Amino acid sequence: MSVLSYLNAPLWLLGVFGSEKSPRKNPILGNPALNRWGLHRRRVSFAAAMAERRRARLARALDADSRRQFDDNGFFLTRDFLPEDLFRRLKEEVYGHPFEAREMRQGQTVTRMIPLPPSVLAAHPALAAAVRDPRAVAQLRYAASDGGQPVSFLQTIIAEPERQTEDPQTQVHADTFHPTAKAWLFLHDVGEGDGPFAYVPGSHRLTPERLDWEYRCSIAARDDSRSHHAHGSFRVRPEELEAMGLPQPQRVAVPANTLVVADTFGFHGRTPSDRATTRVELHWTMRRNPFLPWTGLDPKALPFIRERDLSLFLAYSDAREKWLKKRHIWRPVGAVRVDAPAQT
């Protein structure tokens, strides 16, 4: 580590008190001695305690059966989510013409992302109604323990198994050390062989066994050969799930018009597909500083940022690549149809 790198020390320290998760990027978070003394363990425990308090305030927006489903399993699953006519119009809008898109390749899988700023939503009323559906937003907020503004976009998952390169998202993992939310409204049926989302039911709970596992991971994570693991998205093996008293992942194969909202602190992954598949979905994410005591006051909800945050982030990333030569993973591919073949 160079002397100049220590100029980042104040940022490393701030990261300890925020959502920073990477043991490899942040030498404080990755320090084996500090983690033996309980740094990571305390961050996980405190984040879970704050999430529980925030969720208690967000619970009134959900009915008791929905809350019970999530509290037991770690995810909501709602079939026939949108009224039939609205879902039909949504598909017509989504499949009807090209959208400006970005793509990211991870091994044999390409993820296509189509941002949905206000200008796009204004031209597509059914899409706007789905994105802003108050039931979806309430479930996302509860899962993330965050009363703020979700980020939404159209997403296409394109599996190309002939490439014979592993997709790291097929390794069962937790996204980070605290509750966060991802949601998918599937625009067509997703079968067992279509690379469905998989989740370990009940793995969103911070049990003593899970906390011990987090502790052990934190000590050696910085030097782990698995890149995503070393950057704080800890990968879990089948025998480790068993040792924690958890089941193996459950495939979420569902019909079209099903909404799934999951806490991605729970263990999950993308099921590998042995044939070429294309999956189209409306996708939301929510992640925020896990130590905040309040549920609101989200900058993303401000009028000049609301529903523009993803576009602003991509513009920033493009400028950073142009001027600082810091290449980012989301490559622009122009206007394409949601179900077009991969462009990267």
Coordinates of C-alpha atoms in Angstrom, one line a residue, residues 8-290:
N8 CA -8.1 7.8 1.8
A9 CA -8.0 6.9 5.5
P10 CA -10.8 9.3 6.5
L11 CA -13.0 7.8 3.8
W12 CA -12.2 4.3 5.0
L13 CA -13.3 5.3 8.5
L14 CA -16.5 6.9 7.3
G15 CA -17.2 3.6 5.4
V16 CA -17.3 1.7 8.7
F17 CA -20.3 3.8 9.8
G18 CA -22.1 3.4 6.5
S19 CA -23.0 0.8 3.9
E20 CA -19.4 0.1 2.7
K21 CA -19.0 -3.6 2.6
S22 CA -15.7 -4.5 0.8
P23 CA -12.9 -6.0 2.9
R24 CA -10.7 -5.8 -0.1
K25 CA -11.3 -2.1 -0.9
N26 CA -11.4 -0.8 2.6
P27 CA -8.4 -1.9 4.7
I28 CA -10.3 -1.2 8.0
L29 CA -13.1 -3.5 7.1
G30 CA -10.7 -6.1 5.8
N31 CA -8.3 -6.0 8.7
P32 CA -8.2 -9.6 10.2
A33 CA -7.2 -8.4 13.7
L34 CA -10.1 -5.9 13.9
N35 CA -12.5 -8.5 12.7
R36 CA -11.2 -11.0 15.3
W37 CA -11.9 -8.4 17.8
G38 CA -15.5 -8.2 16.4
L39 CA -15.7 -5.2 14.0
H40 CA -17.7 -7.0 11.4
R41 CA -19.8 -8.9 13.9
R42 CA -20.8 -5.7 15.7
R43 CA -21.7 -4.0 12.4
V44 CA -23.9 -6.9 11.4
S45 CA -25.6 -7.0 14.8
F46 CA -26.2 -3.3 15.0
A47 CA -27.5 -3.1 11.4
A48 CA -30.0 -6.0 12.2
A49 CA -31.2 -4.2 15.4
M50 CA -31.8 -1.0 13.5
A51 CA -33.6 -2.8 10.7
E52 CA -35.9 -4.4 13.2
R53 CA -36.8 -1.0 14.7
R54 CA -37.4 0.5 11.2
R55 CA -39.5 -2.4 10.0
A56 CA -41.8 -2.1 13.0
R57 CA -42.6 1.4 11.9
L58 CA -43.2 0.3 8.3
A59 CA -45.4 -2.7 9.1
R60 CA -48.7 -0.8 9.1
A61 CA -48.6 -0.5 5.3
L62 CA -48.9 -4.3 4.9
D63 CA -51.6 -6.8 5.8
A64 CA -50.9 -9.4 8.5
D65 CA -50.7 -12.3 6.0
S66 CA -48.1 -10.6 3.8
R67 CA -46.0 -9.7 6.8
R68 CA -46.1 -13.3 8.1
Q69 CA -45.1 -14.6 4.7
F70 CA -42.0 -12.3 4.7
D71 CA -41.1 -12.8 8.3
D72 CA -41.1 -16.5 7.9
N73 CA -39.4 -16.8 4.5
G74 CA -37.5 -13.5 3.8
F75 CA -39.5 -12.7 0.6
F76 CA -43.0 -11.8 -0.6
L77 CA -44.5 -13.7 -3.5
T78 CA -47.7 -12.3 -5.1
R79 CA -49.2 -14.1 -8.1
D80 CA -51.6 -12.1 -10.5
F81 CA -50.1 -9.0 -9.1
L82 CA -51.5 -6.5 -11.6
P83 CA -55.1 -6.5 -13.0
E84 CA -55.2 -8.5 -16.2
D85 CA -55.9 -5.4 -18.4
L86 CA -53.1 -3.4 -16.9
F87 CA -50.6 -6.3 -17.3
R88 CA -51.6 -6.7 -20.9
R89 CA -51.0 -3.0 -21.6
L90 CA -47.7 -3.1 -19.7
K91 CA -46.4 -5.9 -21.9
E92 CA -47.6 -4.0 -25.0
E93 CA -45.6 -0.9 -23.9
V94 CA -42.5 -2.9 -22.9
Y95 CA -42.3 -5.1 -25.9
G96 CA -43.6 -2.5 -28.4
H97 CA -40.5 -0.6 -29.3
P98 CA -36.8 -0.2 -28.5
F99 CA -35.4 1.6 -25.4
E100 CA -32.0 3.1 -24.7
A101 CA -30.2 0.3 -22.8
R102 CA -27.0 -0.7 -21.0
E103 CA -25.5 -4.2 -20.7
M104 CA -23.2 -6.0 -18.3
R105 CA -21.7 -9.4 -18.9
Q106 CA -20.9 -11.8 -16.1
G107 CA -19.6 -15.0 -17.5
Q108 CA -22.3 -16.7 -19.5
T109 CA -24.9 -14.2 -18.5
V110 CA -25.7 -10.7 -19.9
T111 CA -27.9 -8.4 -17.8
R112 CA -29.6 -5.6 -19.8
M113 CA -30.8 -2.6 -17.9
I114 CA -33.2 0.0 -19.2
P115 CA -33.5 3.1 -17.0
L116 CA -36.9 4.5 -16.4
P117 CA -36.6 8.3 -15.8
P118 CA -39.7 10.5 -15.7
S119 CA -39.6 11.1 -19.5
V120 CA -39.9 7.4 -20.2
L121 CA -42.6 6.8 -17.6
A122 CA -44.6 9.8 -18.9
A123 CA -44.7 8.1 -22.4
H124 CA -45.7 4.7 -21.0
P125 CA -48.6 5.0 -18.5
A126 CA -49.0 1.3 -17.8
L127 CA -45.3 1.0 -17.0
A128 CA -45.5 4.0 -14.8
A129 CA -48.5 2.5 -12.9
A130 CA -46.6 -0.7 -12.3
V131 CA -43.4 1.0 -11.2
R132 CA -45.3 3.2 -8.7
D133 CA -47.7 0.6 -7.5
P134 CA -48.1 1.3 -3.7
R135 CA -48.3 -2.4 -2.8
A136 CA -44.9 -3.1 -4.5
V137 CA -43.4 0.0 -2.9
A138 CA -44.7 -1.0 0.6
Q139 CA -43.3 -4.5 0.3
L140 CA -39.9 -3.1 -0.9
R141 CA -39.7 -0.7 2.0
Y142 CA -40.5 -3.4 4.5
A143 CA -38.0 -5.8 3.0
A144 CA -35.3 -3.1 3.0
S145 CA -36.4 -1.6 6.3
D146 CA -36.2 1.7 4.5
G147 CA -39.1 4.2 3.9
G148 CA -37.3 5.9 1.0
Q149 CA -37.5 5.8 -2.8
P150 CA -36.8 2.6 -4.7
V151 CA -34.7 2.5 -7.9
S152 CA -36.5 0.9 -10.8
F153 CA -35.6 -0.3 -14.3
L154 CA -36.5 -2.8 -16.9
Q155 CA -34.2 -5.8 -16.8
T156 CA -33.4 -8.6 -19.2
I157 CA -31.4 -11.7 -18.2
I158 CA -29.8 -13.4 -21.2
A159 CA -28.2 -16.8 -20.5
E160 CA -25.7 -18.1 -23.0
P161 CA -24.5 -21.4 -21.5
E162 CA -22.4 -22.3 -24.6
R163 CA -19.8 -19.8 -23.4
Q164 CA -18.9 -22.2 -20.6
T165 CA -17.9 -19.4 -18.2
E166 CA -19.4 -19.3 -14.7
D167 CA -21.9 -16.5 -13.9
P168 CA -20.9 -15.4 -10.3
Q169 CA -24.5 -14.7 -9.5
T170 CA -25.2 -18.4 -9.6
Q171 CA -23.1 -18.8 -6.5
V172 CA -25.5 -18.6 -3.5
H173 CA -24.7 -15.5 -1.6
A174 CA -25.8 -12.5 0.5
D175 CA -25.6 -9.1 -1.2
T176 CA -24.2 -7.4 1.8
F177 CA -24.1 -7.4 5.6
H178 CA -27.5 -5.8 6.3
P179 CA -31.1 -6.0 5.0
T180 CA -31.6 -4.7 1.5
A181 CA -34.4 -5.3 -1.1
K182 CA -34.7 -6.4 -4.7
A183 CA -37.9 -7.0 -6.5
W184 CA -39.0 -8.6 -9.8
L185 CA -42.3 -8.4 -11.7
F186 CA -41.9 -11.2 -14.2
L187 CA -43.4 -10.4 -17.6
H188 CA -43.6 -14.0 -18.7
D189 CA -43.6 -17.5 -17.1
V190 CA -40.3 -18.5 -15.5
G191 CA -39.9 -22.3 -15.4
E192 CA -37.6 -24.5 -13.5
G193 CA -35.2 -24.6 -16.5
D194 CA -35.3 -20.9 -17.2
G195 CA -32.6 -19.9 -14.7
P196 CA -35.1 -18.7 -12.0
F197 CA -34.3 -16.8 -8.9
A198 CA -33.5 -19.0 -5.9
Y199 CA -33.7 -18.2 -2.2
V200 CA -32.9 -19.9 1.0
P201 CA -36.1 -19.6 3.1
G202 CA -35.5 -18.1 6.5
S203 CA -32.0 -17.0 5.8
H204 CA -32.8 -13.3 6.2
R205 CA -32.9 -13.8 10.0
L206 CA -29.7 -13.0 12.0
T207 CA -29.4 -16.2 14.1
P208 CA -26.5 -16.9 16.4
E209 CA -25.3 -19.5 13.8
R210 CA -25.5 -16.9 11.0
L211 CA -23.6 -14.3 13.1
D212 CA -20.8 -16.9 13.8
W213 CA -20.6 -17.6 10.1
E214 CA -20.3 -13.9 9.3
Y215 CA -17.6 -13.6 11.9
R216 CA -15.6 -16.4 10.4
C217 CA -16.0 -15.0 6.9
S218 CA -14.9 -11.6 7.9
I219 CA -11.5 -12.7 9.2
A220 CA -10.3 -14.2 5.9
A221 CA -12.6 -12.4 3.3
R222 CA -10.0 -9.9 2.2
D223 CA -7.8 -12.6 0.7
D224 CA -10.4 -14.9 -0.5
S225 CA -10.0 -16.1 -4.1
R226 CA -13.7 -15.4 -4.9
S227 CA -13.8 -11.8 -6.0
H228 CA -17.3 -11.0 -4.9
H229 CA -16.8 -12.7 -1.6
A230 CA -13.7 -10.6 -1.0
H231 CA -15.7 -7.5 -1.8
G232 CA -18.3 -8.2 0.9
S233 CA -21.0 -10.2 -1.0
F234 CA -20.2 -13.4 1.0
R235 CA -20.7 -16.7 -0.8
V236 CA -22.1 -19.7 1.1
R237 CA -21.5 -23.4 0.4
P238 CA -24.2 -26.1 0.8
E239 CA -22.5 -27.6 3.9
E240 CA -22.3 -24.1 5.5
L241 CA -26.1 -23.7 5.0
E242 CA -26.6 -27.1 6.7
A243 CA -24.3 -26.1 9.6
M244 CA -26.5 -23.0 10.1
G245 CA -29.6 -25.1 10.2
L246 CA -30.9 -23.7 6.9
P247 CA -32.4 -25.5 3.9
Q248 CA -30.9 -25.5 0.5
P249 CA -32.0 -22.8 -2.0
Q250 CA -35.6 -23.0 -3.3
R251 CA -36.2 -22.2 -6.9
V252 CA -38.8 -19.5 -7.5
A253 CA -40.4 -20.7 -10.7
V254 CA -43.5 -18.7 -11.2
P255 CA -46.1 -17.7 -13.8
A256 CA -46.1 -14.3 -15.6
N257 CA -47.5 -11.3 -13.5
T258 CA -45.9 -12.6 -10.3
L259 CA -44.2 -10.1 -8.0
V260 CA -41.3 -11.3 -5.9
V261 CA -39.7 -9.0 -3.3
A262 CA -36.8 -10.4 -1.3
D263 CA -34.4 -9.3 1.5
T264 CA -31.1 -9.9 -0.1
F265 CA -29.3 -10.2 3.2
G266 CA -30.8 -13.6 2.9
F267 CA -29.0 -16.1 0.8
H268 CA -30.0 -16.2 -2.8
G269 CA -28.7 -16.6 -6.3
R270 CA -29.5 -17.1 -10.0
T271 CA -30.1 -20.8 -10.9
P272 CA -27.8 -21.9 -13.7
S273 CA -29.5 -22.6 -17.0
D274 CA -28.3 -25.4 -19.3
R275 CA -30.0 -23.8 -22.4
A276 CA -30.2 -20.4 -23.9
T277 CA -32.9 -18.3 -22.1
T278 CA -34.1 -14.7 -22.1
R279 CA -36.0 -13.4 -19.0
V280 CA -37.7 -10.0 -19.0
E281 CA -38.8 -8.3 -15.8
L282 CA -39.5 -5.0 -14.1
H283 CA -36.9 -4.7 -11.4
W284 CA -36.6 -2.6 -8.3
T285 CA -33.8 -2.2 -5.7
M286 CA -33.4 -0.5 -2.3
R287 CA -30.3 -0.1 -0.3
R288 CA -29.3 2.6 2.2
N289 CA -27.1 3.3 5.2
P290 CA -28.1 0.5 7.6

